[in-house]
Coordinates of C-alpha atoms in Angstrom, one line a residue:
M54 CA 9.2 -18.4 -7.1
A55 CA 9.9 -17.1 -10.6
A56 CA 8.5 -13.3 -12.0
R57 CA 5.4 -13.7 -13.0
P58 CA 3.7 -11.6 -16.1
V59 CA 2.4 -8.0 -15.1
R60 CA -0.8 -6.9 -14.9
A61 CA -2.1 -3.2 -16.0
Y62 CA -5.2 -2.5 -13.5
V63 CA -8.3 -1.2 -15.3
R64 CA -10.7 0.5 -13.5
G65 CA -13.7 -2.2 -12.5
P66 CA -14.1 -4.9 -11.0
M67 CA -11.1 -7.3 -10.1
P68 CA -11.9 -9.3 -13.3
L69 CA -11.4 -6.1 -15.7
L70 CA -7.2 -6.5 -16.1
T71 CA -5.6 -7.0 -18.9
Q72 CA -2.0 -8.6 -19.4
R73 CA 0.9 -6.3 -20.5
T74 CA 3.5 -8.3 -22.7
A75 CA 6.6 -8.0 -20.4
T76 CA 7.4 -7.6 -16.3
T77 CA 8.3 -4.8 -15.6
P78 CA 9.2 -4.5 -12.1
P79 CA 11.2 -1.3 -10.7
A80 CA 14.8 -0.4 -11.4
V81 CA 16.7 -1.5 -8.9
R82 CA 19.4 -4.7 -10.8
D83 CA 20.6 -1.6 -13.0
R84 CA 20.6 1.0 -10.1
G85 CA 24.9 1.6 -10.9
R86 CA 23.2 2.7 -14.2
S87 CA 20.5 5.0 -12.9
S88 CA 20.5 5.2 -9.6
R89 CA 18.8 8.6 -9.3
R90 CA 15.3 6.9 -10.7
V91 CA 12.5 7.2 -8.6
T92 CA 9.9 4.6 -9.1
C93 CA 7.4 2.8 -7.1
D94 CA 5.4 0.0 -8.0
V95 CA 2.1 -1.3 -6.2
W96 CA 0.6 -5.1 -6.4
L97 CA -2.9 -5.6 -5.7
L98 CA -3.4 -8.9 -3.8
D99 CA -7.7 -9.9 -4.0
L100 CA -7.2 -12.2 -0.2
T101 CA -10.5 -13.7 -0.9
D102 CA -9.3 -15.7 -3.7
G103 CA -9.4 -19.1 -2.6
R104 CA -6.1 -20.2 -4.8
W105 CA -3.8 -18.8 -2.3
D106 CA -1.4 -21.5 -0.9
V107 CA -1.0 -20.1 2.7
P108 CA 0.8 -22.8 3.5
R109 CA 3.0 -22.6 1.3
A110 CA 2.9 -18.7 1.7
A111 CA 4.1 -19.1 5.5
A112 CA 6.9 -21.3 4.9
L113 CA 8.4 -18.5 3.1
L114 CA 7.9 -16.1 6.7
S115 CA 10.3 -15.8 9.4
S116 CA 9.8 -17.5 12.7
A117 CA 9.1 -14.0 14.7
E118 CA 6.5 -13.4 11.1
R119 CA 4.9 -16.1 11.4
A120 CA 4.3 -15.8 15.5
R121 CA 3.1 -12.6 14.8
A122 CA 0.3 -13.8 12.4
E123 CA -0.4 -16.4 14.8
R124 CA -1.6 -13.8 17.2
G125 CA -4.4 -12.8 15.3
T126 CA -8.1 -14.6 14.4
P127 CA -7.3 -16.9 11.4
A128 CA -8.7 -14.0 9.1
V129 CA -6.1 -12.2 10.3
R130 CA -3.7 -14.7 10.3
R131 CA -4.2 -15.5 6.7
R132 CA -4.4 -12.0 5.5
R133 CA -0.8 -11.2 7.8
V134 CA 0.8 -14.4 6.0
L135 CA -0.4 -13.8 2.5
V136 CA 0.7 -10.2 2.7
R137 CA 3.8 -10.4 4.5
A138 CA 4.8 -13.3 1.4
V139 CA 4.3 -11.5 -1.3
L140 CA 6.0 -8.8 0.3
R141 CA 9.0 -11.6 0.2
E142 CA 8.1 -12.3 -2.7
V143 CA 8.7 -9.0 -4.3
L144 CA 11.6 -7.9 -2.6
G145 CA 13.6 -11.2 -3.3
E146 CA 13.0 -10.8 -7.2
L147 CA 14.3 -7.3 -6.9
L148 CA 17.4 -7.9 -4.7
A149 CA 17.6 -11.5 -6.7
T150 CA 17.5 -13.0 -3.3
A151 CA 15.4 -16.3 -2.3
P152 CA 12.0 -14.7 -0.3
G153 CA 12.9 -16.1 2.5
E154 CA 16.3 -14.9 3.1
V155 CA 15.0 -10.7 2.4
P156 CA 16.4 -9.2 5.6
L157 CA 13.4 -7.8 6.6
D158 CA 12.4 -5.9 10.6
R159 CA 9.8 -4.0 12.0
R160 CA 10.9 -0.5 12.6
D161 CA 7.9 1.5 14.0
G162 CA 5.2 -0.3 13.1
R163 CA 6.4 -0.5 9.5
P164 CA 8.6 -3.3 6.8
V165 CA 11.5 -2.3 6.6
L166 CA 14.7 -3.3 5.1
A167 CA 18.0 -4.7 6.9
G168 CA 21.4 -5.0 6.7
A169 CA 22.8 -5.4 3.1
A170 CA 19.7 -4.5 1.3
A171 CA 18.7 -1.6 4.1
G172 CA 20.9 0.2 1.7
S173 CA 19.0 -0.6 -1.6
G174 CA 17.0 2.5 -2.3
L175 CA 13.9 0.6 -1.8
D176 CA 11.2 1.9 0.5
V177 CA 7.9 -0.6 1.1
S178 CA 4.6 -0.1 2.5
C179 CA 1.3 -2.8 3.0
S180 CA -2.6 -2.3 3.7
T181 CA -5.4 -4.3 3.8
G182 CA -9.0 -3.1 3.2
D183 CA -11.9 -5.8 3.7
G184 CA -10.2 -8.4 1.4
L185 CA -8.2 -6.1 -0.6
A186 CA -4.7 -5.7 0.2
L187 CA -1.6 -3.6 -1.4
V188 CA 1.8 -3.7 -1.6
A189 CA 3.7 -0.9 -2.2
V190 CA 7.7 -1.0 -3.2
A191 CA 9.4 2.6 -4.1
H192 CA 12.7 3.0 -5.2
G193 CA 14.3 6.1 -4.3
T194 CA 12.2 7.4 -2.3
R195 CA 9.9 7.0 1.1
V196 CA 6.3 5.2 0.4
G197 CA 3.4 5.6 1.7
V198 CA -0.2 3.5 1.1
D199 CA -3.5 3.0 2.5
V200 CA -6.4 0.7 1.2
E201 CA -10.4 1.1 2.8
P202 CA -13.6 0.0 2.3
Q203 CA -15.8 2.8 1.0
R204 CA -18.8 3.5 3.9
E205 CA -21.4 5.5 4.1
Q206 CA -20.2 7.7 6.9
D207 CA -22.1 11.2 7.5
W208 CA -20.2 13.8 7.7
R209 CA -21.1 15.6 11.7
D210 CA -19.8 11.8 13.2
A211 CA -16.2 11.8 11.1
A212 CA -16.3 15.7 12.6
A213 CA -16.9 14.3 15.9
E214 CA -14.1 11.9 16.4
G215 CA -11.8 14.7 15.5
W216 CA -9.5 13.3 12.8
L217 CA -10.4 16.5 10.1
A218 CA -9.3 19.8 10.6
P219 CA -12.0 22.6 10.8
A220 CA -11.1 23.5 7.3
E221 CA -11.7 20.0 5.5
V222 CA -15.3 20.0 7.8
A223 CA -16.0 22.6 6.0
A224 CA -14.6 21.4 2.7
V225 CA -16.9 18.1 3.0
A226 CA -19.9 19.8 4.2
A227 CA -19.9 22.3 1.2
L228 CA -19.9 18.6 -1.3
P229 CA -22.7 17.6 -2.5
P230 CA -24.6 15.3 -0.5
A231 CA -23.7 12.2 -2.1
E232 CA -20.1 12.8 -2.9
R233 CA -19.3 13.1 0.8
A234 CA -19.4 9.5 2.2
G235 CA -16.1 9.1 -0.8
A236 CA -14.6 12.5 -0.3
L237 CA -14.7 11.3 3.8
T238 CA -12.9 7.5 2.8
R239 CA -10.5 9.3 0.7
R240 CA -9.3 11.5 3.0
W241 CA -8.8 9.5 5.5
T242 CA -6.6 7.0 3.4
Q243 CA -4.3 10.1 2.3
K244 CA -3.9 10.8 6.1
E245 CA -3.2 7.3 6.4
A246 CA -0.4 7.0 3.6
V247 CA 1.3 10.2 5.0
L248 CA 1.8 8.7 8.5
K249 CA 3.0 5.4 7.0
A250 CA 5.6 6.9 4.9
E251 CA 6.3 8.7 7.5
G252 CA 6.3 5.9 9.9
V253 CA 4.5 7.1 12.9
G254 CA 1.5 6.2 12.5
L255 CA -1.4 7.2 14.5
R256 CA 1.0 8.5 17.1
R257 CA 0.5 11.8 15.3
D258 CA -3.1 13.7 15.3
P259 CA -4.4 13.1 11.5
A260 CA -6.2 16.2 12.3
T261 CA -2.3 17.7 12.1
V262 CA -2.4 16.4 8.2
P263 CA -3.3 18.4 5.4
T264 CA -4.9 16.8 2.4
P265 CA -6.4 17.8 -1.0
G266 CA -9.4 17.4 -1.4
G267 CA -9.3 15.5 -4.2
D268 CA -7.7 12.6 -6.1
A269 CA -4.1 13.4 -5.9
G270 CA -2.2 16.7 -4.2
R271 CA 0.3 17.8 -1.5
A272 CA 0.5 17.1 1.4
G273 CA 2.7 19.1 3.5
A274 CA 6.4 17.7 2.1
W275 CA 4.2 14.5 0.5
E276 CA 3.5 13.8 -2.6
L277 CA -0.4 12.2 -2.7
V278 CA -1.8 10.3 -5.4
A279 CA -5.0 7.9 -6.1
V280 CA -4.5 4.2 -6.5
P281 CA -7.1 2.5 -9.0
V282 CA -9.1 0.0 -7.0
P283 CA -12.0 -2.0 -7.5
D284 CA -15.1 -0.3 -6.9
G285 CA -16.1 -0.3 -3.3
H286 CA -12.4 0.6 -2.0
L287 CA -10.7 3.7 -2.8
A288 CA -6.9 4.3 -1.7
S289 CA -4.2 6.3 -1.8
L290 CA -0.3 6.5 -2.1
A291 CA 2.0 8.8 -0.8
T292 CA 5.7 9.7 -1.8
G293 CA 8.0 12.2 -1.3
R294 CA 9.1 12.6 -4.8
P295 CA 6.9 13.0 -7.6
V296 CA 6.0 9.6 -9.2
V297 CA 4.0 7.8 -11.1
P298 CA 2.8 4.4 -9.5
V299 CA 2.5 1.4 -12.0
I300 CA -0.3 -0.8 -10.6
E301 CA -0.2 -4.6 -11.2
E302 CA -2.0 -7.2 -9.9
R303 CA -0.3 -10.4 -7.9
S304 CA -2.1 -13.6 -9.3
P305 CA -3.0 -16.2 -6.3
W306 CA -0.3 -19.2 -5.8

């Protein structure tokens, strides 16, 4: 599958996308010339688009990946197949390898490159939420990404669930009522992104992950930035080094 023109995201509904004049994946093939470059690309997938060819996508997966996808409901299977296929396609382009031959493994629940590709300097993270998926590929840093549908949740309920630190509860409670639900979702995406970047997931108490209280900032050793996504969702990216992510749409095939 050849590389497609990259689309830069313009905030608003999914159709509002402006096409770039060229494809600009992370600098991996020329890393001998720019080995210290830190980059991060995030691909957006509209999983609700009926044009996705799921059988074609499934053919790119390993037998273990297909078996894992089959353990879910039809909707879960479709989601897992498409996200993993796009991850393989993206990595194949960057590594000059056929998508089905990209040496992918799972470690602590997250996808990792194995074999010779383990030394490529690439790190990956994926997330799905209510019909939207994100595939993040970073070069030169660890990465974690999380996307969530924005839900109306009372801050008292969130506090009772225990995933907010006391200072975070107080900060959310002090906001105007109309801003609290968005602030809760933003903080959750930031915590999830950090936990994914760390490779520990929810084995670490989310309340111990500090959040900056805005769209961007630091959480311990991690840099946090917001990922622009369609209305109704919020997404955050965590990286071990400062980076300006390039946001792109992956068209169905």
